[in-house]
């Protein structure tokens, strides 16, 4: 007879944390959100830790190189989407690794022949007011001048005027060699009261621009995820088909961690993929696996050698797997059961395998719940898709700005590899994801800052200064449907008259 789980399958919304004793030490500024990304032996340190417990989903609408840089700046990590060619994915990884914080490859470049009209149009499009002028109009052409807002006055000049006639010419610019350090560049900027400094390579070509404002922001990012060469860290998604080609290309590009991207991870295909990686790279290449929703699935992937394990089937905001196929499990129940299995595995083997709760995070407090239930970090799609830094289009819908967000199992992404059963001939013919809009929410930095301030505040209420302490001390209670109503604003007439729905972000 079939196995029946007696417990109902619950979601995050069905739980609350019951506060514990908080001492005067339990203040948000004392909380550390550092958390392991990869497995480690008792008493040892993980090879990679995240500085904040957030990674961005392996999705076309979420994780490209721009998102990866923005999230690494805040202390998390992106996993670049694998539903693209191997060359394109490797190029994204390589761009993240080549990115030097504070050293900007200009995306707004002019030629001396361009007109003031074109300058104004480019400034509007990119939002950048400082534009290098190069002989060929590329980011690495020969520098011939710079145009800033101070070089032109729209009220006094014709839009036909040529850049060559109003730019600040190279002879009047202060420049520095390409191997100048950020500290040295900043000193030159300060000593000469500059707003920007072009760095020139040995062929007399423009290498980077350094901006005064970027140096300041670089200094105010204490959580940056940097490798031993001070490059941003980045992950990448792989599949169980072309790993023999994809993995070497991503490793060559400098990837820090891989993750097998699949809606169903309890499969021989994942074990074969992990084995291939271990056979070829030993433990030097880190790789997460998933997704699973119960203890059996966890144990299978742990024994197969995964460095971390992802939890979640069917809970993603754009996911219709449960409707289409009838498989899945409430995200809270899945997380709790898998975390118990992980703790038992740790007791038995002395190896701690970090867990990632993936999908279904709607409120900021769901992150805290996922951590309290035993996750070490969470993977978010919808959350990050809403920000400036996501690769998807920002569009106006019914008078509000939205960002497009589509599932990897939607017809739009056509990443059937995530949704097939592995092997070559078992492709699925139906969709498991939808194409949607999510409300545009501004910059990643502002939103992540606010979200984590809530997480830290709740951790203090639970008497915890670290995620491990939260997992240990948290007291969770299942809520009734009437108490959910009690939890929001109720029985009052709200002044702004907008009916209270939820404060989901
Ligand atoms: P969410 O954060 O709720 O938007 O969920 C994101 C997660 O949903 C992804 O990390 C992935 O596990 C899952 N996903 C991605 N595409 C699809 C689909 O098309 N069904 N599901």
Coordinates of C-alpha atoms and ligand atoms in Angstrom, one line a residue:
X1 CA 0.0 0.0 0.0
X2 CA 1.1 3.5 -0.7
X3 CA 2.9 5.4 2.1
X4 CA 0.7 8.1 3.5
X5 CA 2.4 11.0 5.4
X6 CA 0.1 11.6 8.4
X7 CA 1.1 15.3 8.8
X8 CA -0.6 17.7 6.5
X9 CA 1.7 19.5 4.1
X10 CA 2.1 23.0 5.4
X11 CA 3.3 26.3 4.0
X12 CA 5.3 29.1 5.7
X13 CA 2.1 31.1 6.2
X14 CA 0.9 28.5 8.6
X15 CA 3.6 29.1 11.1
X16 CA 4.7 31.8 13.5
X17 CA 7.7 32.2 15.8
X18 CA 7.0 32.4 19.5
X19 CA 9.5 34.8 21.0
X20 CA 12.1 33.6 23.5
X21 CA 14.1 35.5 26.1
X22 CA 16.1 38.3 24.7
X23 CA 19.0 39.7 26.7
X24 CA 20.3 43.3 26.3
X25 CA 22.9 41.8 24.0
X26 CA 20.2 40.8 21.5
X27 CA 20.4 43.9 19.4
X28 CA 20.3 43.8 15.5
X29 CA 23.8 45.3 15.2
X30 CA 25.2 42.3 17.1
X31 CA 23.5 39.8 14.8
X32 CA 25.7 37.9 12.3
X33 CA 24.0 36.4 9.3
X34 CA 27.1 34.6 8.1
X35 CA 26.1 31.0 7.1
X36 CA 27.7 28.0 5.4
X37 CA 27.2 27.4 1.7
X38 CA 29.1 24.2 1.4
X39 CA 29.4 21.1 3.6
X40 CA 32.1 20.8 6.3
X41 CA 33.2 18.4 8.9
X42 CA 32.5 19.0 12.6
X43 CA 35.0 21.4 14.0
X44 CA 36.2 22.6 10.5
X45 CA 35.2 25.7 8.5
X46 CA 33.1 25.5 5.3
X47 CA 35.1 26.2 2.1
X48 CA 32.5 28.9 1.3
X49 CA 30.2 30.8 3.6
X50 CA 27.7 33.4 2.6
X51 CA 27.7 36.7 4.4
X52 CA 23.9 36.9 4.2
X53 CA 21.5 33.9 3.8
X54 CA 20.2 34.7 0.4
X55 CA 21.0 33.4 -3.1
X56 CA 19.2 34.3 -6.3
X57 CA 17.3 31.7 -8.3
X58 CA 18.8 29.9 -11.4
X59 CA 16.4 31.7 -13.7
X60 CA 16.6 33.7 -16.9
X61 CA 14.4 36.5 -15.4
X62 CA 16.6 36.7 -12.3
X63 CA 20.3 35.7 -12.3
X64 CA 22.6 37.2 -15.0
X65 CA 26.0 38.8 -14.4
X66 CA 24.5 42.2 -13.4
X67 CA 22.4 40.5 -10.6
X68 CA 25.4 38.5 -9.6
X69 CA 27.5 41.6 -9.0
X70 CA 24.8 43.4 -7.1
X71 CA 24.0 40.5 -4.8
X72 CA 27.7 39.6 -4.2
X73 CA 28.1 43.3 -3.2
X74 CA 25.6 42.8 -0.4
X75 CA 27.0 39.5 0.8
X76 CA 24.8 36.9 -1.1
X77 CA 25.4 34.9 -4.2
X78 CA 23.7 34.5 -7.6
X79 CA 23.5 31.3 -9.5
X80 CA 23.6 32.2 -13.2
X81 CA 20.9 30.5 -15.2
X82 CA 21.8 27.4 -17.2
X83 CA 19.0 27.6 -19.7
X84 CA 21.4 29.2 -22.2
X85 CA 24.3 28.0 -24.3
X86 CA 27.4 26.9 -22.5
X87 CA 29.4 29.7 -24.0
X88 CA 26.9 32.4 -22.9
X89 CA 26.7 31.1 -19.4
X90 CA 30.5 30.9 -19.1
X91 CA 30.8 34.4 -20.5
X92 CA 28.4 35.7 -17.8
X93 CA 30.5 34.0 -15.1
X94 CA 33.7 35.4 -16.6
X95 CA 32.2 38.9 -16.6
X96 CA 31.4 38.6 -12.9
X97 CA 34.9 37.4 -12.1
X98 CA 36.5 40.2 -14.3
X99 CA 34.4 42.8 -12.6
X100 CA 36.5 45.0 -10.4
X101 CA 34.5 46.9 -7.8
X102 CA 35.0 50.6 -8.5
X103 CA 36.6 50.1 -11.9
X104 CA 33.9 50.8 -14.5
X105 CA 33.9 49.7 -18.1
X106 CA 31.9 52.6 -19.4
X107 CA 28.6 51.8 -21.2
X108 CA 28.1 55.4 -22.3
X109 CA 30.8 56.2 -24.9
X110 CA 30.9 58.9 -27.5
X111 CA 32.9 59.7 -30.7
X112 CA 34.1 63.2 -31.5
X113 CA 31.7 63.3 -34.4
X114 CA 28.5 62.7 -32.4
X115 CA 26.1 65.6 -31.8
X116 CA 24.9 67.2 -28.7
X117 CA 21.4 65.7 -29.5
X118 CA 22.9 62.2 -29.4
X119 CA 24.7 63.0 -26.2
X120 CA 21.5 64.0 -24.5
X121 CA 19.7 60.9 -25.8
X122 CA 22.4 58.6 -24.5
X123 CA 22.5 60.3 -21.1
X124 CA 18.7 59.9 -20.8
X125 CA 18.9 56.2 -21.8
X126 CA 21.8 55.2 -19.5
X127 CA 21.3 57.7 -16.7
X128 CA 25.0 58.5 -16.8
X129 CA 26.2 62.0 -17.1
X130 CA 30.0 61.4 -17.5
X131 CA 30.8 60.0 -20.9
X132 CA 34.3 59.2 -22.2
X133 CA 35.0 60.2 -25.9
X134 CA 37.0 57.6 -27.7
X135 CA 38.3 57.5 -31.3
X136 CA 36.0 54.7 -32.2
X137 CA 33.2 55.2 -29.6
X138 CA 33.9 52.0 -27.7
X139 CA 34.7 51.5 -24.0
X140 CA 38.3 50.7 -24.8
X141 CA 39.1 53.0 -27.7
X142 CA 41.8 55.7 -27.6
X143 CA 40.6 58.4 -25.2
X144 CA 40.3 61.8 -26.8
X145 CA 38.2 63.6 -24.3
X146 CA 35.3 63.5 -21.8
X147 CA 31.8 65.1 -21.8
X148 CA 30.1 65.9 -18.5
X149 CA 27.0 68.0 -17.8
X150 CA 29.4 70.9 -17.2
X151 CA 30.5 70.8 -20.8
X152 CA 27.2 71.9 -22.3
X153 CA 24.2 74.1 -21.8
X154 CA 21.1 73.0 -23.7
X155 CA 19.6 76.5 -23.5
X156 CA 22.6 78.1 -25.2
X157 CA 23.7 75.5 -27.7
X158 CA 22.3 73.9 -30.8
X159 CA 21.6 70.1 -30.7
X160 CA 23.8 69.8 -33.9
X161 CA 27.0 70.9 -32.2
X162 CA 29.7 68.2 -32.4
X163 CA 31.2 66.6 -29.4
X164 CA 34.7 67.5 -30.5
X165 CA 33.7 71.2 -30.1
X166 CA 32.5 71.1 -26.6
X167 CA 34.1 68.1 -24.8
X168 CA 37.0 68.6 -22.4
X169 CA 39.9 67.4 -24.5
X170 CA 42.4 64.8 -23.4
X171 CA 45.2 67.3 -23.0
X172 CA 43.2 69.0 -20.2
X173 CA 42.3 65.7 -18.4
X174 CA 44.1 64.1 -15.5
X175 CA 44.5 60.3 -16.2
X176 CA 46.3 57.5 -14.5
X177 CA 47.8 54.1 -15.7
X178 CA 45.5 51.1 -15.8
X179 CA 47.3 49.3 -12.9
X180 CA 46.5 52.1 -10.5
X181 CA 44.9 50.7 -7.3
X182 CA 41.5 51.8 -6.2
X183 CA 43.1 53.6 -3.2
X184 CA 45.6 55.4 -5.4
X185 CA 42.8 56.4 -7.8
X186 CA 40.8 57.7 -5.0
X187 CA 43.7 59.8 -3.7
X188 CA 44.1 61.4 -7.2
X189 CA 40.4 62.1 -7.3
X190 CA 40.5 63.8 -3.9
X191 CA 43.7 65.7 -4.4
X192 CA 42.5 67.1 -7.7
X193 CA 38.8 67.6 -6.8
X194 CA 37.7 65.3 -9.7
X195 CA 34.5 63.4 -10.2
X196 CA 36.0 60.8 -12.3
X197 CA 39.4 59.4 -13.4
X198 CA 40.1 57.6 -16.6
X199 CA 42.6 54.8 -16.4
X200 CA 44.7 54.3 -19.5
X201 CA 46.5 51.1 -20.5
X202 CA 49.9 50.7 -22.1
X203 CA 48.4 51.0 -25.7
X204 CA 47.0 54.4 -24.7
X205 CA 43.5 52.9 -24.8
X206 CA 40.9 53.6 -22.2
X207 CA 40.8 50.7 -19.7
X208 CA 38.4 51.8 -16.9
X209 CA 36.7 54.8 -15.4
X210 CA 36.9 55.3 -11.6
X211 CA 34.1 57.5 -10.1
X212 CA 34.2 59.3 -6.8
X213 CA 30.8 58.0 -5.8
X214 CA 31.7 54.3 -6.5
X215 CA 34.7 54.5 -4.2
X216 CA 32.4 55.7 -1.4
X217 CA 29.9 52.9 -2.0
X218 CA 32.6 50.3 -2.3
X219 CA 33.8 51.3 1.2
X220 CA 30.3 51.0 2.6
X221 CA 29.8 47.3 1.5
X222 CA 31.4 45.4 4.4
X223 CA 29.6 42.2 3.5
X224 CA 31.0 41.8 -0.1
X225 CA 31.4 38.2 -1.2
X226 CA 35.0 38.1 -2.4
X227 CA 37.3 35.3 -3.4
X228 CA 41.0 35.2 -2.4
X229 CA 41.8 37.4 -5.3
X230 CA 39.2 40.0 -4.2
X231 CA 37.0 39.1 -7.1
X232 CA 33.2 38.8 -6.7
X233 CA 32.0 35.2 -6.1
X234 CA 29.4 33.7 -8.4
X235 CA 27.6 30.4 -8.8
X236 CA 26.1 28.8 -11.9
X237 CA 23.3 26.3 -12.7
X238 CA 24.1 23.0 -14.5
X239 CA 21.9 20.2 -15.8
X240 CA 22.1 16.4 -15.8
X241 CA 22.7 16.2 -19.6
X242 CA 25.6 18.3 -20.9
X243 CA 27.6 18.5 -17.6
X244 CA 30.7 17.0 -19.3
X245 CA 31.0 20.1 -21.5
X246 CA 29.3 22.7 -19.3
X247 CA 31.1 22.1 -16.0
X248 CA 34.7 22.5 -17.5
X249 CA 33.6 25.7 -19.3
X250 CA 32.2 27.2 -16.1
X251 CA 35.2 26.1 -14.0
X252 CA 37.5 27.7 -16.6
X253 CA 35.5 30.9 -16.4
X254 CA 36.2 30.9 -12.7
X255 CA 32.8 29.8 -11.2
X256 CA 32.9 29.4 -7.4
X257 CA 30.1 27.0 -6.9
X258 CA 27.8 25.0 -9.1
X259 CA 24.2 23.8 -8.5
X260 CA 22.3 21.1 -10.4
X261 CA 19.1 22.8 -11.4
X262 CA 16.2 20.4 -11.4
X263 CA 12.6 20.4 -10.2
X264 CA 13.1 16.9 -8.9
X265 CA 16.4 15.9 -7.5
X266 CA 15.8 12.4 -6.1
X267 CA 17.1 10.8 -9.2
X268 CA 19.9 8.7 -10.6
X269 CA 20.7 11.5 -13.0
X270 CA 21.8 13.7 -10.2
X271 CA 24.0 11.0 -8.7
X272 CA 25.6 10.4 -12.0
X273 CA 26.3 14.2 -12.4
X274 CA 27.8 14.4 -9.0
X275 CA 29.9 11.3 -9.6
X276 CA 31.3 12.8 -12.8
X277 CA 32.2 16.0 -11.1
X278 CA 33.9 14.1 -8.2
X279 CA 35.8 11.8 -10.6
X280 CA 37.1 14.8 -12.6
X281 CA 37.6 17.4 -10.0
X282 CA 37.5 15.7 -6.6
X283 CA 36.3 18.1 -3.9
X284 CA 37.8 21.2 -5.5
X285 CA 34.6 21.9 -7.5
X286 CA 31.7 22.7 -5.1
X287 CA 28.2 21.6 -6.3
X288 CA 24.8 21.8 -4.7
X289 CA 22.0 19.4 -5.7
X290 CA 18.2 19.2 -5.5
X291 CA 15.4 19.7 -5.2
X292 CA 14.0 17.3 -2.6
X293 CA 11.2 17.5 -0.2
X294 CA 11.7 14.6 2.2
X295 CA 14.3 12.7 4.3
X296 CA 14.8 10.0 1.7
X297 CA 15.6 12.5 -1.0
X298 CA 18.0 14.3 1.3
X299 CA 19.8 11.1 2.2
X300 CA 20.2 10.1 -1.4
X301 CA 21.8 13.4 -2.4
X302 CA 23.9 13.5 0.7
X303 CA 25.3 10.0 0.0
X304 CA 25.8 11.0 -3.6
X305 CA 28.2 13.8 -2.5
X306 CA 26.2 17.1 -2.7
X307 CA 27.9 20.1 -1.1
X308 CA 24.5 21.6 -0.2
X309 CA 21.0 20.5 -0.8
X310 CA 18.0 22.5 -2.1
X311 CA 14.5 21.9 -0.8
X312 CA 11.2 22.6 -2.6
X313 CA 8.9 21.2 -5.2
X314 CA 6.1 23.3 -6.6
X315 CA 6.2 26.2 -4.1
X316 CA 7.7 28.8 -6.5
X317 CA 5.5 31.8 -7.3
X318 CA 5.5 31.0 -11.0
X319 CA 5.4 27.3 -10.6
X320 CA 2.4 25.1 -11.6
X321 CA 4.1 21.7 -11.1
X322 CA 1.7 20.8 -8.3
X323 CA -1.3 21.5 -10.5
X324 CA 0.1 19.9 -13.6
X325 CA 1.6 16.8 -12.1
X326 CA 0.3 16.5 -8.6
X327 CA 3.8 16.3 -7.1
X328 CA 5.3 18.5 -4.4
X329 CA 5.0 19.3 -0.7
X330 CA 4.2 22.4 1.4
X331 CA 7.5 24.3 1.7
X332 CA 7.4 24.5 5.6
X333 CA 6.8 20.8 6.1
X334 CA 9.4 19.8 3.5
X335 CA 12.0 22.1 5.1
X336 CA 11.3 20.8 8.6
X337 CA 11.6 17.1 7.6
X338 CA 14.7 17.6 5.5
X339 CA 16.4 19.6 8.3
X340 CA 15.7 16.8 10.7
X341 CA 17.3 14.3 8.3
X342 CA 20.3 16.7 7.9
X343 CA 20.8 16.9 11.7
X344 CA 20.6 13.1 12.0
X345 CA 23.2 12.8 9.2
X346 CA 25.4 15.3 11.0
X347 CA 25.2 13.2 14.3
X348 CA 25.9 10.0 12.4
X349 CA 28.7 11.2 10.1
X350 CA 30.1 14.5 11.6
X351 CA 29.4 16.1 8.2
X352 CA 27.2 19.2 8.1
X353 CA 25.3 19.7 4.8
X354 CA 23.9 23.2 4.5
X355 CA 20.2 23.3 3.3
X356 CA 18.6 25.9 1.1
X357 CA 14.9 26.5 1.1
X358 CA 14.0 27.3 -2.5
X359 CA 10.8 29.0 -3.6
X360 CA 7.6 30.2 -2.0
X361 CA 9.1 33.1 0.1
X362 CA 6.5 35.8 -0.1
X363 CA 6.9 37.9 3.1
X364 CA 10.2 38.9 4.5
X365 CA 9.4 36.9 7.7
X366 CA 9.2 33.7 5.6
X367 CA 13.0 33.9 5.3
X368 CA 13.3 33.9 9.1
X369 CA 10.9 31.0 9.3
X370 CA 12.8 29.0 6.8
X371 CA 16.0 29.6 8.7
X372 CA 14.4 28.8 12.0
X373 CA 13.1 25.5 10.5
X374 CA 16.6 24.5 9.7
X375 CA 17.6 26.1 6.4
X376 CA 21.0 27.7 6.3
X377 CA 20.0 30.1 3.4
X378 CA 17.1 30.6 1.0
X379 CA 16.9 30.9 -2.8
X380 CA 14.6 33.6 -4.1
X381 CA 13.2 34.2 -7.6
X382 CA 10.2 36.6 -7.4
X383 CA 11.9 38.6 -4.7
X384 CA 15.0 39.5 -6.8
X385 CA 13.1 39.7 -10.1
X386 CA 11.4 42.9 -8.9
X387 CA 14.7 44.9 -8.7
X388 CA 16.5 47.2 -11.1
X389 CA 19.4 44.7 -11.3
X390 CA 17.3 41.7 -12.6
X391 CA 17.7 41.1 -16.4
X392 CA 14.0 41.3 -17.2
X393 CA 12.1 44.2 -18.8
X394 CA 10.6 47.0 -16.7
X395 CA 7.1 47.8 -18.2
X396 CA 4.2 50.0 -17.4
X397 CA 1.0 47.9 -16.7
X398 CA -2.2 49.7 -15.7
X399 CA -0.3 52.8 -14.6
X400 CA 2.3 50.9 -12.4
X401 CA 5.8 49.8 -13.2
X402 CA 6.2 46.0 -13.3
X403 CA 9.1 43.7 -14.1
X404 CA 8.5 40.6 -16.2
X405 CA 9.1 37.3 -14.4
X406 CA 8.7 33.9 -16.0
X407 CA 9.3 30.3 -14.8
X408 CA 12.1 28.1 -16.2
X409 CA 9.4 25.6 -17.0
X410 CA 7.3 28.1 -18.9
X411 CA 7.1 28.1 -22.7
X412 CA 9.1 31.3 -22.6
X413 CA 12.1 29.8 -20.9
X414 CA 11.8 26.5 -22.6
X415 CA 14.3 25.0 -20.1
X416 CA 12.8 21.6 -20.5
X417 CA 16.0 20.2 -19.1
X418 CA 14.9 21.3 -15.6
X419 CA 11.6 19.5 -16.0
X420 CA 12.4 16.4 -17.9
X421 CA 13.2 13.0 -16.3
X422 CA 16.8 13.1 -17.5
X423 CA 18.3 11.1 -20.4
X424 CA 18.0 12.2 -23.9
X425 CA 14.5 11.2 -25.0
X426 CA 12.3 12.0 -22.1
X427 CA 11.4 15.6 -22.8
X428 CA 8.3 17.0 -21.3
X429 CA 5.6 18.4 -23.6
X430 CA 3.7 20.5 -21.1
X431 CA 4.5 23.6 -19.2
X432 CA 5.3 23.7 -15.5
X433 CA 5.6 27.5 -15.1
X434 CA 3.9 30.7 -16.1
X435 CA 4.9 34.0 -17.6
X436 CA 4.0 36.9 -15.3
X437 CA 4.6 40.5 -14.0
X438 CA 5.8 41.4 -10.5
X439 CA 5.6 44.9 -9.0
X440 CA 8.8 46.9 -9.7
X441 CA 10.5 47.6 -6.3
X442 CA 13.6 49.7 -7.0
X443 CA 17.2 48.8 -6.0
X444 CA 18.4 45.5 -4.6
X445 CA 20.5 47.2 -2.0
X446 CA 17.6 49.1 -0.4
X447 CA 15.3 46.1 -0.4
X448 CA 17.8 43.6 0.9
X449 CA 18.8 46.0 3.6
X450 CA 15.2 46.4 4.8
X451 CA 14.4 42.7 4.6
X452 CA 17.5 41.7 6.6
X453 CA 16.8 44.3 9.2
X454 CA 13.5 42.5 9.8
X455 CA 15.2 39.1 9.9
X456 CA 17.8 40.4 12.5
X457 CA 15.1 42.0 14.6
X458 CA 13.1 38.8 14.8
X459 CA 16.2 36.8 15.6
X460 CA 16.8 39.1 18.6
X461 CA 13.2 38.4 19.7
X462 CA 14.1 34.8 19.7
X463 CA 17.3 35.4 21.7
X464 CA 19.5 34.5 18.7
X465 CA 22.6 36.3 17.5
X466 CA 23.5 33.7 14.8
X467 CA 21.5 31.6 12.4
X468 CA 22.8 28.4 14.1
X469 CA 21.5 29.8 17.4
X470 CA 18.1 30.6 15.8
X471 CA 17.8 27.0 14.5
X472 CA 18.6 25.8 18.0
X473 CA 16.4 28.1 20.0
X474 CA 13.4 28.9 17.8
X475 CA 10.0 27.9 19.0
X476 CA 7.5 27.6 16.2
X477 CA 3.7 27.3 16.3
X478 CA 1.2 26.3 13.7
X479 CA -1.5 29.0 13.3
X480 CA -5.2 28.5 12.8
X481 CA -6.9 30.3 9.8
X482 CA -8.7 32.6 12.2
X483 CA -5.4 33.6 13.9
X484 CA -4.0 34.5 10.4
X485 CA -6.8 37.1 10.1
X486 CA -5.9 38.4 13.6
X487 CA -2.3 38.8 12.4
X488 CA -3.1 41.5 9.9
X489 CA -4.9 44.9 10.4
X490 CA -8.5 43.9 11.1
X491 CA -11.7 45.4 12.3
X492 CA -10.6 48.9 11.6
X493 CA -11.3 51.2 8.7
X494 CA -8.0 52.0 7.3
X495 CA -7.4 55.7 6.5
X496 CA -5.9 55.4 3.1
X497 CA -9.1 53.4 2.1
X498 CA -7.1 50.9 0.1
X499 CA -8.5 47.6 1.3
X500 CA -5.8 45.8 3.4
X501 CA -4.7 42.8 1.6
X502 CA -1.2 41.9 2.7
X503 CA 2.1 43.5 3.1
X504 CA 3.8 40.9 0.9
X505 CA 6.8 42.3 -0.8
Ligands
LIG1 P1 9.9 32.1 -6.0 O1 11.0 32.7 -5.2 O2 8.7 31.8 -5.2 O3 9.5 32.9 -7.2 O4 10.4 30.7 -6.5 C1 11.6 30.6 -7.3 C2 11.9 29.1 -7.5 O5 10.8 28.5 -8.3 C3 13.1 28.8 -8.3 O6 14.3 28.8 -7.5 C4 12.8 27.3 -8.8 O7 13.1 26.4 -7.8 C5 11.3 27.4 -9.0 N1 11.0 27.5 -10.4 C6 11.6 28.2 -11.4 N2 10.9 28.1 -12.5 C7 9.8 27.3 -12.2 C8 8.7 26.9 -13.1 O8 8.7 27.3 -14.2 N3 7.9 26.0 -12.6 N4 9.9 27.0 -10.9

